[in-house]
């Protein structure tokens, strides 16, 4: 009797649909809470592939219609840079150094705000960087 | 001959279904690729799909808040509609003085477009102290005239003998309504739920006027606002559209058995 | 239906109950239909700017409406054209209903899919079709060019002649599923014995349709027509999202014109006059529909 | 069988109270004492700055709360008008374009002239031309909040390709260049069309909207017919993108940003939009110039005080904070716009020359030629005239009607509105006289 009551209560399509939905939400939030420290790591290299130290990397937050200047970071001798506490889900990165000009802007999109990001492809100072399109 | 007509039927229906489904597909495809204004010819299959537009849309609007507001308003409207319309429909099956006047009044009320009532309705709602509230949003939609007449027709079709014998057995009048009449009026109830749901779910101008706080906004307002901000240039708009469609479609698909069966196999046969 | 009551008290109690049952609905309509309409009626005879007390204007606004305002005439005409879409949608709904009423495999799936566009939010429908109709990348242009019907893409919603039909099409797409279901209900309520009798009398299927099915569907079709008229109010959302009444005033409906006059231009007095005309038009139309479908047809009988 | 109305009543009452409970406790009536309400116009990105204005305001009026309500352009009017007729007009409103004229002419706005006269130091900061554009019948109703006007953006890459070296100096040259750059999907010229932004095209051809006494339409001239026929033909040929006459804001800007348009007439804000959405735009690829004849339409915002505000002095103090000094500066750098305050603008330009040099020459164009502004006639029914005229022009520009037909219809309508305006104005003054 009780068993069949529980069965009708939880094994109909409404309960199953919303149950699955709840489980997915909970799972997703768990994943997010482990990965939202807002750390971005990456490298800057010259056209020949050698790391560039002392370059300024600019982080731009892309909002729906406008782009807002986020923060800046300097690269170390290995050309590595780290941003902490970024709070965005859509950014542009661009490196600049006196005498070398600017790298092209590279776009990164994330699945949630403040997602940790390890950028494999380094930002690279290419030959002609000003003319996109 | 028979087989031919069977195939023709299937062909016609499949084509119709295709026409009905293509907009959904196209919306989904665009929300995943964000194919922008200037790519031509349009690719029929999604090229390089991703869900980042959903992320954009999610962070651009408090979606859950809007959804909750919409759901609350729709719930109030649906419940109120069934109760009020059934009550009025039942009353109209009886004879009383002034019935003709009431019916004429209802018939002409049906023809007042709501856009025209917005300003005085706003002033009235302000007097009631219901501006910027869920109840205020729901109030004008709480009864639907078409549905009153549907209930009336449906109640009138319940065999008199059934009611009379119940009365002789001493069943109280309200139990006659809830125990006998309503279960036999599935069709009317289903239609009522569908209509009340769509009309309240769609309600746009009225909330636009009476809402003041951002956290009282409903989904249609959110979508229209979003459209006016990004116009039709961003995949995020279409992602938001999908997010807006899903609750309605999920509810409908889950409850379609009740809806469509309720609508098509009502108790009006008797 | 009359149950004789011996005691007057009982009759009193019955009528109390009746009015009690009617009260909530009547209250809603009094507050949100009748009073606003009366308010509009009074306001249409006044000059009223937002900040000042109103002043009697007589028929000034109505004169302006009929003598000077060609946007009003155009939106009246557009509204009528829009309503023509309703019978077309119903005819389509009828055809589909006849098809899915056959005992064929998968008819429930067909019904579900065809009904699926109805629960879609109108604003979202507008957004979707805005995109489909797009001149540069719209799927519709692509398809029509692909099958060779047109040789260069059409700006459907920016074209003076195509914009209104496009919106009518969208509103049919949205509501045809509901028409189908309502007519299906009507079809299933026709006792099969009537058809058997007709078959014995030698009626072919065409005759069966016109002599049996169609007349017995009248109540359902009448209901569809009423819903179609009410749904044309919802056309506001579509127009608001898709064209805003443009190009020119090619998709201006009375309802969008009322909204613009009242809320964009703050001419509430003039908008009130248009409202009164709009109401009269709809009332006349309902009366006409009611007459055409056989006087006291269908669910809405006045006795 | 007795009717158990009471039982039915209990059930229904229970259901109704459930409904009421469901609807939540969101309908608290707000206390109205000591509060000013500020209705802003599409400033969703300026929440932080606004709270800084409020903090500044609380130093002067610690006991008065400030509520900000922000509405998008399309909903702003609907919201404001319903607030006014229900007797709860916001204390301060932010208007765009000519909407304020209607409110001022009907007595809905407070005359700010006495405040301006009293605060000579504050008043002296503003460009006189700008302050003047908020005067109706001798009284000043608005304080400029931020200021933009139209200019010509041009795509230097497309100029090079077509062998054009400098921006056009005359309307003929503008059309010639437009044709030169048109090819395939690319169009030579595009303009925005809302709020009279297209009017410089008419002004540079010597066409006036109304007679100098503002009583009659003056635009139905052979010159105007010729102009519209020319524009319509160019539109048909693709030299002018047809989005010019149907588009709104994002669509035209994104077409230019996609490199499909040679020249775009838009106001300065368009650049901010394009910079945010593409990376190819820089000093080498995009240029700014005045339209031929230096004609431009302002798309300015101002703050106004409602006539029935309970705290006019506090509202004025708030306006001062928002439109001058630090308050105006933070608004300017956040919206990439100039303000009405000359000295603040210098600081804004300094800031941008360090952070975003590309916008400096752009903003400089906004300070020049303030004497050839068009599209800001002191007409009480500006909105209505715009609504009457533009759809007619649009139908001619999109080749649906002949130019002559469209203009004569438009003339009839505009004349009717102007004559009615007289009549209602009289009726209103007689009302106020009677009070």
mmCIF file of N, CA, C and O in Angstrom, chain B residues 41-122:
data_model
loop_
_atom_site.group_PDB
_atom_site.id
_atom_site.type_symbol
_atom_site.label_atom_id
_atom_site.label_comp_id
_atom_site.label_asym_id
_atom_site.label_seq_id
_atom_site.Cartn_x
_atom_site.Cartn_y
_atom_site.Cartn_z
ATOM 1 N N UNK B 41 25.292 31.977 -47.488
ATOM 2 C CA UNK B 41 23.957 31.479 -47.138
ATOM 3 C C UNK B 41 23.946 30.877 -45.745
ATOM 4 O O UNK B 41 24.993 30.457 -45.253
ATOM 5 N N UNK B 42 22.791 30.823 -45.118
ATOM 6 C CA UNK B 42 22.725 30.242 -43.782
ATOM 7 C C UNK B 42 23.044 28.757 -43.830
ATOM 8 O O UNK B 42 22.622 28.064 -44.752
ATOM 9 N N UNK B 43 23.816 28.297 -42.858
ATOM 10 C CA UNK B 43 24.136 26.873 -42.808
ATOM 11 C C UNK B 43 22.961 26.131 -42.185
ATOM 12 O O UNK B 43 22.398 26.589 -41.198
ATOM 13 N N UNK B 44 22.590 25.029 -42.777
ATOM 14 C CA UNK B 44 21.424 24.318 -42.266
ATOM 15 C C UNK B 44 21.746 23.521 -41.006
ATOM 16 O O UNK B 44 20.899 23.328 -40.157
ATOM 17 N N UNK B 45 23.004 23.083 -40.894
ATOM 18 C CA UNK B 45 23.399 22.370 -39.686
ATOM 19 C C UNK B 45 24.256 23.290 -38.834
ATOM 20 O O UNK B 45 24.984 24.131 -39.363
ATOM 21 N N UNK B 46 24.163 23.152 -37.516
ATOM 22 C CA UNK B 46 24.972 24.033 -36.665
ATOM 23 C C UNK B 46 26.454 23.783 -36.914
ATOM 24 O O UNK B 46 26.908 22.639 -36.959
ATOM 25 N N UNK B 47 27.167 24.863 -37.114
ATOM 26 C CA UNK B 47 28.589 24.767 -37.363
ATOM 27 C C UNK B 47 29.295 25.173 -36.078
ATOM 28 O O UNK B 47 29.131 26.296 -35.604
ATOM 29 N N UNK B 48 30.070 24.263 -35.513
ATOM 30 C CA UNK B 48 30.839 24.586 -34.325
ATOM 31 C C UNK B 48 29.965 25.065 -33.161
ATOM 32 O O UNK B 48 30.142 26.171 -32.646
ATOM 33 N N UNK B 49 28.996 24.265 -32.727
ATOM 34 C CA UNK B 49 28.080 24.740 -31.692
ATOM 35 C C UNK B 49 28.741 24.873 -30.329
ATOM 36 O O UNK B 49 29.678 24.146 -30.017
ATOM 37 N N UNK B 50 28.295 25.824 -29.558
ATOM 38 C CA UNK B 50 28.777 25.974 -28.182
ATOM 39 C C UNK B 50 27.664 26.587 -27.353
ATOM 40 O O UNK B 50 26.688 27.101 -27.901
ATOM 41 N N UNK B 51 27.796 26.528 -26.023
ATOM 42 C CA UNK B 51 26.700 27.021 -25.188
ATOM 43 C C UNK B 51 27.024 28.357 -24.536
ATOM 44 O O UNK B 51 26.379 28.772 -23.593
ATOM 45 N N UNK B 52 28.019 29.057 -25.066
ATOM 46 C CA UNK B 52 28.426 30.288 -24.376
ATOM 47 C C UNK B 52 27.373 31.383 -24.440
ATOM 48 O O UNK B 52 27.324 32.256 -23.589
ATOM 49 N N UNK B 53 26.524 31.348 -25.467
ATOM 50 C CA UNK B 53 25.467 32.350 -25.508
ATOM 51 C C UNK B 53 24.494 32.179 -24.350
ATOM 52 O O UNK B 53 23.923 33.147 -23.854
ATOM 53 N N UNK B 54 24.330 30.921 -23.926
ATOM 54 C CA UNK B 54 23.479 30.702 -22.762
ATOM 55 C C UNK B 54 24.131 31.296 -21.519
ATOM 56 O O UNK B 54 23.461 31.841 -20.654
ATOM 57 N N UNK B 55 25.454 31.182 -21.450
ATOM 58 C CA UNK B 55 26.168 31.768 -20.316
ATOM 59 C C UNK B 55 25.970 33.287 -20.315
ATOM 60 O O UNK B 55 25.641 33.894 -19.301
ATOM 61 N N UNK B 56 26.129 33.885 -21.513
ATOM 62 C CA UNK B 56 25.918 35.334 -21.622
ATOM 63 C C UNK B 56 24.531 35.716 -21.142
ATOM 64 O O UNK B 56 24.360 36.647 -20.353
ATOM 65 N N UNK B 57 23.528 34.996 -21.665
ATOM 66 C CA UNK B 57 22.147 35.339 -21.320
ATOM 67 C C UNK B 57 21.918 35.162 -19.823
ATOM 68 O O UNK B 57 21.290 35.992 -19.176
ATOM 69 N N UNK B 58 22.461 34.075 -19.291
ATOM 70 C CA UNK B 58 22.270 33.775 -17.866
ATOM 71 C C UNK B 58 22.787 34.911 -16.998
ATOM 72 O O UNK B 58 22.165 35.306 -16.016
ATOM 73 N N UNK B 59 23.953 35.455 -17.341
ATOM 74 C CA UNK B 59 24.524 36.514 -16.507
ATOM 75 C C UNK B 59 23.967 37.895 -16.837
ATOM 76 O O UNK B 59 24.261 38.863 -16.159
ATOM 77 N N UNK B 60 23.187 37.995 -17.921
ATOM 78 C CA UNK B 60 22.660 39.322 -18.260
ATOM 79 C C UNK B 60 21.348 39.619 -17.578
ATOM 80 O O UNK B 60 20.956 40.764 -17.467
ATOM 81 N N UNK B 61 20.639 38.583 -17.159
ATOM 82 C CA UNK B 61 19.339 38.812 -16.525
ATOM 83 C C UNK B 61 19.169 37.827 -15.374
ATOM 84 O O UNK B 61 19.635 36.706 -15.442
ATOM 85 N N UNK B 62 18.461 38.263 -14.333
ATOM 86 C CA UNK B 62 18.185 37.324 -13.238
ATOM 87 C C UNK B 62 17.073 36.371 -13.664
ATOM 88 O O UNK B 62 15.909 36.541 -13.320
ATOM 89 N N UNK B 63 17.448 35.357 -14.416
ATOM 90 C CA UNK B 63 16.465 34.512 -15.071
ATOM 91 C C UNK B 63 15.541 33.810 -14.080
ATOM 92 O O UNK B 63 14.322 33.788 -14.252
ATOM 93 N N UNK B 64 16.124 33.258 -13.020
ATOM 94 C CA UNK B 64 15.316 32.483 -12.080
ATOM 95 C C UNK B 64 14.263 33.369 -11.424
ATOM 96 O O UNK B 64 13.107 32.994 -11.266
ATOM 97 N N UNK B 65 14.691 34.572 -11.087
ATOM 98 C CA UNK B 65 13.770 35.524 -10.470
ATOM 99 C C UNK B 65 12.585 35.805 -11.412
ATOM 100 O O UNK B 65 11.427 35.775 -11.020
ATOM 101 N N UNK B 66 12.891 36.082 -12.668
ATOM 102 C CA UNK B 66 11.832 36.382 -13.632
ATOM 103 C C UNK B 66 10.920 35.181 -13.821
ATOM 104 O O UNK B 66 9.704 35.306 -13.903
ATOM 105 N N UNK B 67 11.548 34.003 -13.902
ATOM 106 C CA UNK B 67 10.779 32.777 -14.098
ATOM 107 C C UNK B 67 9.812 32.585 -12.934
ATOM 108 O O UNK B 67 8.624 32.309 -13.129
ATOM 109 N N UNK B 68 10.331 32.792 -11.729
ATOM 110 C CA UNK B 68 9.506 32.618 -10.547
ATOM 111 C C UNK B 68 8.312 33.571 -10.582
ATOM 112 O O UNK B 68 7.173 33.174 -10.326
ATOM 113 N N UNK B 69 8.571 34.828 -10.925
ATOM 114 C CA UNK B 69 7.475 35.789 -11.013
ATOM 115 C C UNK B 69 6.426 35.336 -12.018
ATOM 116 O O UNK B 69 5.233 35.372 -11.757
ATOM 117 N N UNK B 70 6.891 34.901 -13.198
ATOM 118 C CA UNK B 70 5.956 34.451 -14.220
ATOM 119 C C UNK B 70 5.140 33.271 -13.725
ATOM 120 O O UNK B 70 3.934 33.207 -13.936
ATOM 121 N N UNK B 71 5.827 32.328 -13.063
ATOM 122 C CA UNK B 71 5.136 31.128 -12.607
ATOM 123 C C UNK B 71 4.082 31.487 -11.557
ATOM 124 O O UNK B 71 2.947 31.006 -11.620
ATOM 125 N N UNK B 72 4.459 32.357 -10.625
ATOM 126 C CA UNK B 72 3.503 32.727 -9.582
ATOM 127 C C UNK B 72 2.274 33.370 -10.206
ATOM 128 O O UNK B 72 1.133 33.006 -9.912
ATOM 129 N N UNK B 73 2.494 34.316 -11.120
ATOM 130 C CA UNK B 73 1.357 34.992 -11.743
ATOM 131 C C UNK B 73 0.491 33.983 -12.486
ATOM 132 O O UNK B 73 -0.734 33.963 -12.349
ATOM 133 N N UNK B 74 1.131 33.094 -13.269
ATOM 134 C CA UNK B 74 0.353 32.125 -14.027
ATOM 135 C C UNK B 74 -0.426 31.203 -13.100
ATOM 136 O O UNK B 74 -1.582 30.876 -13.374
ATOM 137 N N UNK B 75 0.210 30.803 -12.009
ATOM 138 C CA UNK B 75 -0.482 29.904 -11.076
ATOM 139 C C UNK B 75 -1.718 30.577 -10.505
ATOM 140 O O UNK B 75 -2.808 29.998 -10.493
ATOM 141 N N UNK B 76 -1.556 31.824 -10.068
ATOM 142 C CA UNK B 76 -2.723 32.540 -9.534
ATOM 143 C C UNK B 76 -3.815 32.604 -10.591
ATOM 144 O O UNK B 76 -4.983 32.332 -10.335
ATOM 145 N N UNK B 77 -3.421 32.977 -11.815
ATOM 146 C CA UNK B 77 -4.411 33.165 -12.862
ATOM 147 C C UNK B 77 -5.136 31.853 -13.170
ATOM 148 O O UNK B 77 -6.360 31.832 -13.292
ATOM 149 N N UNK B 78 -4.390 30.758 -13.246
ATOM 150 C CA UNK B 78 -5.028 29.486 -13.613
ATOM 151 C C UNK B 78 -6.002 29.051 -12.533
ATOM 152 O O UNK B 78 -7.164 28.735 -12.810
ATOM 153 N N UNK B 79 -5.549 29.066 -11.284
ATOM 154 C CA UNK B 79 -6.419 28.624 -10.190
ATOM 155 C C UNK B 79 -7.670 29.510 -10.122
ATOM 156 O O UNK B 79 -8.806 29.025 -10.092
ATOM 157 N N UNK B 80 -7.455 30.820 -10.157
ATOM 158 C CA UNK B 80 -8.577 31.739 -10.065
ATOM 159 C C UNK B 80 -9.532 31.524 -11.230
ATOM 160 O O UNK B 80 -10.751 31.521 -11.064
ATOM 161 N N UNK B 81 -8.987 31.314 -12.415
ATOM 162 C CA UNK B 81 -9.836 31.130 -13.583
ATOM 163 C C UNK B 81 -10.731 29.936 -13.437
ATOM 164 O O UNK B 81 -11.933 30.008 -13.711
ATOM 165 N N UNK B 82 -10.165 28.811 -13.032
ATOM 166 C CA UNK B 82 -10.985 27.607 -12.951
ATOM 167 C C UNK B 82 -12.099 27.804 -11.934
ATOM 168 O O UNK B 82 -13.261 27.533 -12.208
ATOM 169 N N UNK B 83 -11.737 28.352 -10.780
ATOM 170 C CA UNK B 83 -12.757 28.508 -9.739
ATOM 171 C C UNK B 83 -13.820 29.523 -10.171
ATOM 172 O O UNK B 83 -15.012 29.237 -10.186
ATOM 173 N N UNK B 84 -13.362 30.697 -10.551
ATOM 174 C CA UNK B 84 -14.327 31.763 -10.852
ATOM 175 C C UNK B 84 -15.179 31.413 -12.069
ATOM 176 O O UNK B 84 -16.384 31.640 -12.083
ATOM 177 N N UNK B 85 -14.536 30.881 -13.111
ATOM 178 C CA UNK B 85 -15.294 30.582 -14.316
ATOM 179 C C UNK B 85 -16.280 29.452 -14.080
ATOM 180 O O UNK B 85 -17.410 29.498 -14.574
ATOM 181 N N UNK B 86 -15.851 28.445 -13.315
ATOM 182 C CA UNK B 86 -16.768 27.349 -13.031
ATOM 183 C C UNK B 86 -17.947 27.864 -12.224
ATOM 184 O O UNK B 86 -19.103 27.527 -12.498
ATOM 185 N N UNK B 87 -17.667 28.723 -11.246
ATOM 186 C CA UNK B 87 -18.745 29.292 -10.440
ATOM 187 C C UNK B 87 -19.737 30.042 -11.320
ATOM 188 O O UNK B 87 -20.949 29.813 -11.267
ATOM 189 N N UNK B 88 -19.208 30.920 -12.130
ATOM 190 C CA UNK B 88 -20.085 31.741 -12.962
ATOM 191 C C UNK B 88 -20.810 30.865 -13.983
ATOM 192 O O UNK B 88 -22.007 31.057 -14.242
ATOM 193 N N UNK B 89 -20.077 29.905 -14.555
ATOM 194 C CA UNK B 89 -20.702 29.023 -15.539
ATOM 195 C C UNK B 89 -21.846 28.234 -14.919
ATOM 196 O O UNK B 89 -22.907 28.081 -15.524
ATOM 197 N N UNK B 90 -21.641 27.801 -13.695
ATOM 198 C CA UNK B 90 -22.697 27.047 -13.027
ATOM 199 C C UNK B 90 -23.906 27.946 -12.777
ATOM 200 O O UNK B 90 -25.045 27.554 -13.008
ATOM 201 N N UNK B 91 -23.631 29.165 -12.335
ATOM 202 C CA UNK B 91 -24.728 30.095 -12.082
ATOM 203 C C UNK B 91 -25.551 30.309 -13.346
ATOM 204 O O UNK B 91 -26.772 30.399 -13.301
ATOM 205 N N UNK B 92 -24.874 30.367 -14.480
ATOM 206 C CA UNK B 92 -25.585 30.657 -15.725
ATOM 207 C C UNK B 92 -26.429 29.479 -16.206
ATOM 208 O O UNK B 92 -27.251 29.630 -17.104
ATOM 209 N N UNK B 93 -26.216 28.291 -15.631
ATOM 210 C CA UNK B 93 -27.090 27.194 -16.042
ATOM 211 C C UNK B 93 -28.439 27.281 -15.341
ATOM 212 O O UNK B 93 -29.352 26.558 -15.680
ATOM 213 N N UNK B 94 -28.522 28.153 -14.349
ATOM 214 C CA UNK B 94 -29.793 28.276 -13.630
ATOM 215 C C UNK B 94 -30.583 29.455 -14.183
ATOM 216 O O UNK B 94 -30.040 30.340 -14.834
ATOM 217 N N UNK B 95 -31.860 29.450 -13.859
ATOM 218 C CA UNK B 95 -32.690 30.581 -14.284
ATOM 219 C C UNK B 95 -32.765 31.602 -13.170
ATOM 220 O O UNK B 95 -32.982 31.255 -12.010
ATOM 221 N N UNK B 96 -32.583 32.817 -13.515
ATOM 222 C CA UNK B 96 -32.736 33.855 -12.492
ATOM 223 C C UNK B 96 -33.030 35.178 -13.179
ATOM 224 O O UNK B 96 -32.825 35.330 -14.383
ATOM 225 N N UNK B 97 -33.487 36.096 -12.408
ATOM 226 C CA UNK B 97 -33.812 37.417 -12.940
ATOM 227 C C UNK B 97 -32.523 38.109 -13.355
ATOM 228 O O UNK B 97 -31.540 38.092 -12.618
ATOM 229 N N UNK B 98 -32.512 38.700 -14.514
ATOM 230 C CA UNK B 98 -31.326 39.447 -14.938
ATOM 231 C C UNK B 98 -30.307 38.591 -15.651
ATOM 232 O O UNK B 98 -29.201 39.046 -15.948
ATOM 233 N N UNK B 99 -30.634 37.347 -15.938
ATOM 234 C CA UNK B 99 -29.676 36.474 -16.607
ATOM 235 C C UNK B 99 -29.300 37.014 -17.983
ATOM 236 O O UNK B 99 -28.130 37.057 -18.361
ATOM 237 N N UNK B 100 -30.321 37.436 -18.711
ATOM 238 C CA UNK B 100 -30.070 37.984 -20.059
ATOM 239 C C UNK B 100 -29.103 39.158 -20.002
ATOM 240 O O UNK B 100 -28.171 39.261 -20.804
ATOM 241 N N UNK B 101 -29.342 40.022 -19.029
ATOM 242 C CA UNK B 101 -28.475 41.197 -18.892
ATOM 243 C C UNK B 101 -27.047 40.765 -18.614
ATOM 244 O O UNK B 101 -26.095 41.252 -19.222
ATOM 245 N N UNK B 102 -26.901 39.809 -17.705
ATOM 246 C CA UNK B 102 -25.554 39.346 -17.362
ATOM 247 C C UNK B 102 -24.864 38.795 -18.601
ATOM 248 O O UNK B 102 -23.704 39.102 -18.879
ATOM 249 N N UNK B 103 -25.612 37.995 -19.383
ATOM 250 C CA UNK B 103 -24.985 37.372 -20.556
ATOM 251 C C UNK B 103 -24.585 38.423 -21.585
ATOM 252 O O UNK B 103 -23.471 38.396 -22.128
ATOM 253 N N UNK B 104 -25.476 39.370 -21.821
ATOM 254 C CA UNK B 104 -25.136 40.428 -22.778
ATOM 255 C C UNK B 104 -23.911 41.215 -22.299
ATOM 256 O O UNK B 104 -23.022 41.565 -23.074
ATOM 257 N N UNK B 105 -23.903 41.465 -20.994
ATOM 258 C CA UNK B 105 -22.784 42.198 -20.409
ATOM 259 C C UNK B 105 -21.470 41.448 -20.646
ATOM 260 O O UNK B 105 -20.481 42.020 -21.108
ATOM 261 N N UNK B 106 -21.523 40.144 -20.379
ATOM 262 C CA UNK B 106 -20.308 39.349 -20.553
ATOM 263 C C UNK B 106 -19.876 39.350 -22.011
ATOM 264 O O UNK B 106 -18.703 39.521 -22.326
ATOM 265 N N UNK B 107 -20.865 39.177 -22.903
ATOM 266 C CA UNK B 107 -20.522 39.133 -24.321
ATOM 267 C C UNK B 107 -19.850 40.418 -24.772
ATOM 268 O O UNK B 107 -18.900 40.403 -25.553
ATOM 269 N N UNK B 108 -20.346 41.547 -24.276
ATOM 270 C CA UNK B 108 -19.728 42.790 -24.751
ATOM 271 C C UNK B 108 -18.395 43.049 -24.052
ATOM 272 O O UNK B 108 -17.492 43.636 -24.643
ATOM 273 N N UNK B 109 -18.272 42.574 -22.810
ATOM 274 C CA UNK B 109 -16.985 42.732 -22.117
ATOM 275 C C UNK B 109 -15.867 42.023 -22.864
ATOM 276 O O UNK B 109 -14.722 42.456 -22.866
ATOM 277 N N UNK B 110 -16.247 40.889 -23.470
ATOM 278 C CA UNK B 110 -15.263 40.096 -24.190
ATOM 279 C C UNK B 110 -14.564 40.927 -25.253
ATOM 280 O O UNK B 110 -13.438 40.654 -25.638
ATOM 281 N N UNK B 111 -15.237 41.947 -25.736
ATOM 282 C CA UNK B 111 -14.721 42.695 -26.874
ATOM 283 C C UNK B 111 -13.944 43.937 -26.471
ATOM 284 O O UNK B 111 -13.645 44.781 -27.293
ATOM 285 N N UNK B 112 -13.648 44.092 -25.201
ATOM 286 C CA UNK B 112 -12.845 45.245 -24.793
ATOM 287 C C UNK B 112 -11.371 44.842 -24.839
ATOM 288 O O UNK B 112 -10.947 43.997 -24.079
ATOM 289 N N UNK B 113 -10.603 45.417 -25.749
ATOM 290 C CA UNK B 113 -9.193 45.050 -25.808
ATOM 291 C C UNK B 113 -8.449 45.577 -24.589
ATOM 292 O O UNK B 113 -8.721 46.670 -24.119
ATOM 293 N N UNK B 114 -7.537 44.767 -24.072
ATOM 294 C CA UNK B 114 -6.942 45.152 -22.798
ATOM 295 C C UNK B 114 -6.030 46.363 -22.895
ATOM 296 O O UNK B 114 -5.873 47.100 -21.939
ATOM 297 N N UNK B 115 -5.439 46.578 -24.082
ATOM 298 C CA UNK B 115 -4.566 47.757 -24.201
ATOM 299 C C UNK B 115 -5.326 49.027 -23.857
ATOM 300 O O UNK B 115 -4.787 49.965 -23.314
ATOM 301 N N UNK B 116 -6.623 49.000 -24.220
ATOM 302 C CA UNK B 116 -7.423 50.196 -24.026
ATOM 303 C C UNK B 116 -7.756 50.416 -22.570
ATOM 304 O O UNK B 116 -8.120 51.505 -22.167
ATOM 305 N N UNK B 117 -7.651 49.358 -21.772
ATOM 306 C CA UNK B 117 -8.071 49.511 -20.394
ATOM 307 C C UNK B 117 -6.910 49.825 -19.478
ATOM 308 O O UNK B 117 -7.096 49.993 -18.287
ATOM 309 N N UNK B 118 -5.730 49.908 -20.047
ATOM 310 C CA UNK B 118 -4.547 49.961 -19.196
ATOM 311 C C UNK B 118 -4.523 51.173 -18.266
ATOM 312 O O UNK B 118 -4.278 51.035 -17.076
ATOM 313 N N UNK B 119 -4.835 52.343 -18.808
ATOM 314 C CA UNK B 119 -4.704 53.541 -17.964
ATOM 315 C C UNK B 119 -5.709 53.549 -16.820
ATOM 316 O O UNK B 119 -5.318 53.640 -15.650
ATOM 317 N N UNK B 120 -7.019 53.440 -17.105
ATOM 318 C CA UNK B 120 -7.939 53.393 -15.969
ATOM 319 C C UNK B 120 -7.694 52.189 -15.066
ATOM 320 O O UNK B 120 -7.823 52.315 -13.842
ATOM 321 N N UNK B 121 -7.325 51.071 -15.651
ATOM 322 C CA UNK B 121 -7.053 49.895 -14.823
ATOM 323 C C UNK B 121 -5.877 50.171 -13.899
ATOM 324 O O UNK B 121 -5.863 49.742 -12.742
ATOM 325 N N UNK B 122 -4.904 50.908 -14.396
ATOM 326 C CA UNK B 122 -3.762 51.276 -13.565
ATOM 327 C C UNK B 122 -4.224 52.112 -12.369
ATOM 328 O O UNK B 122 -3.836 51.863 -11.226
#
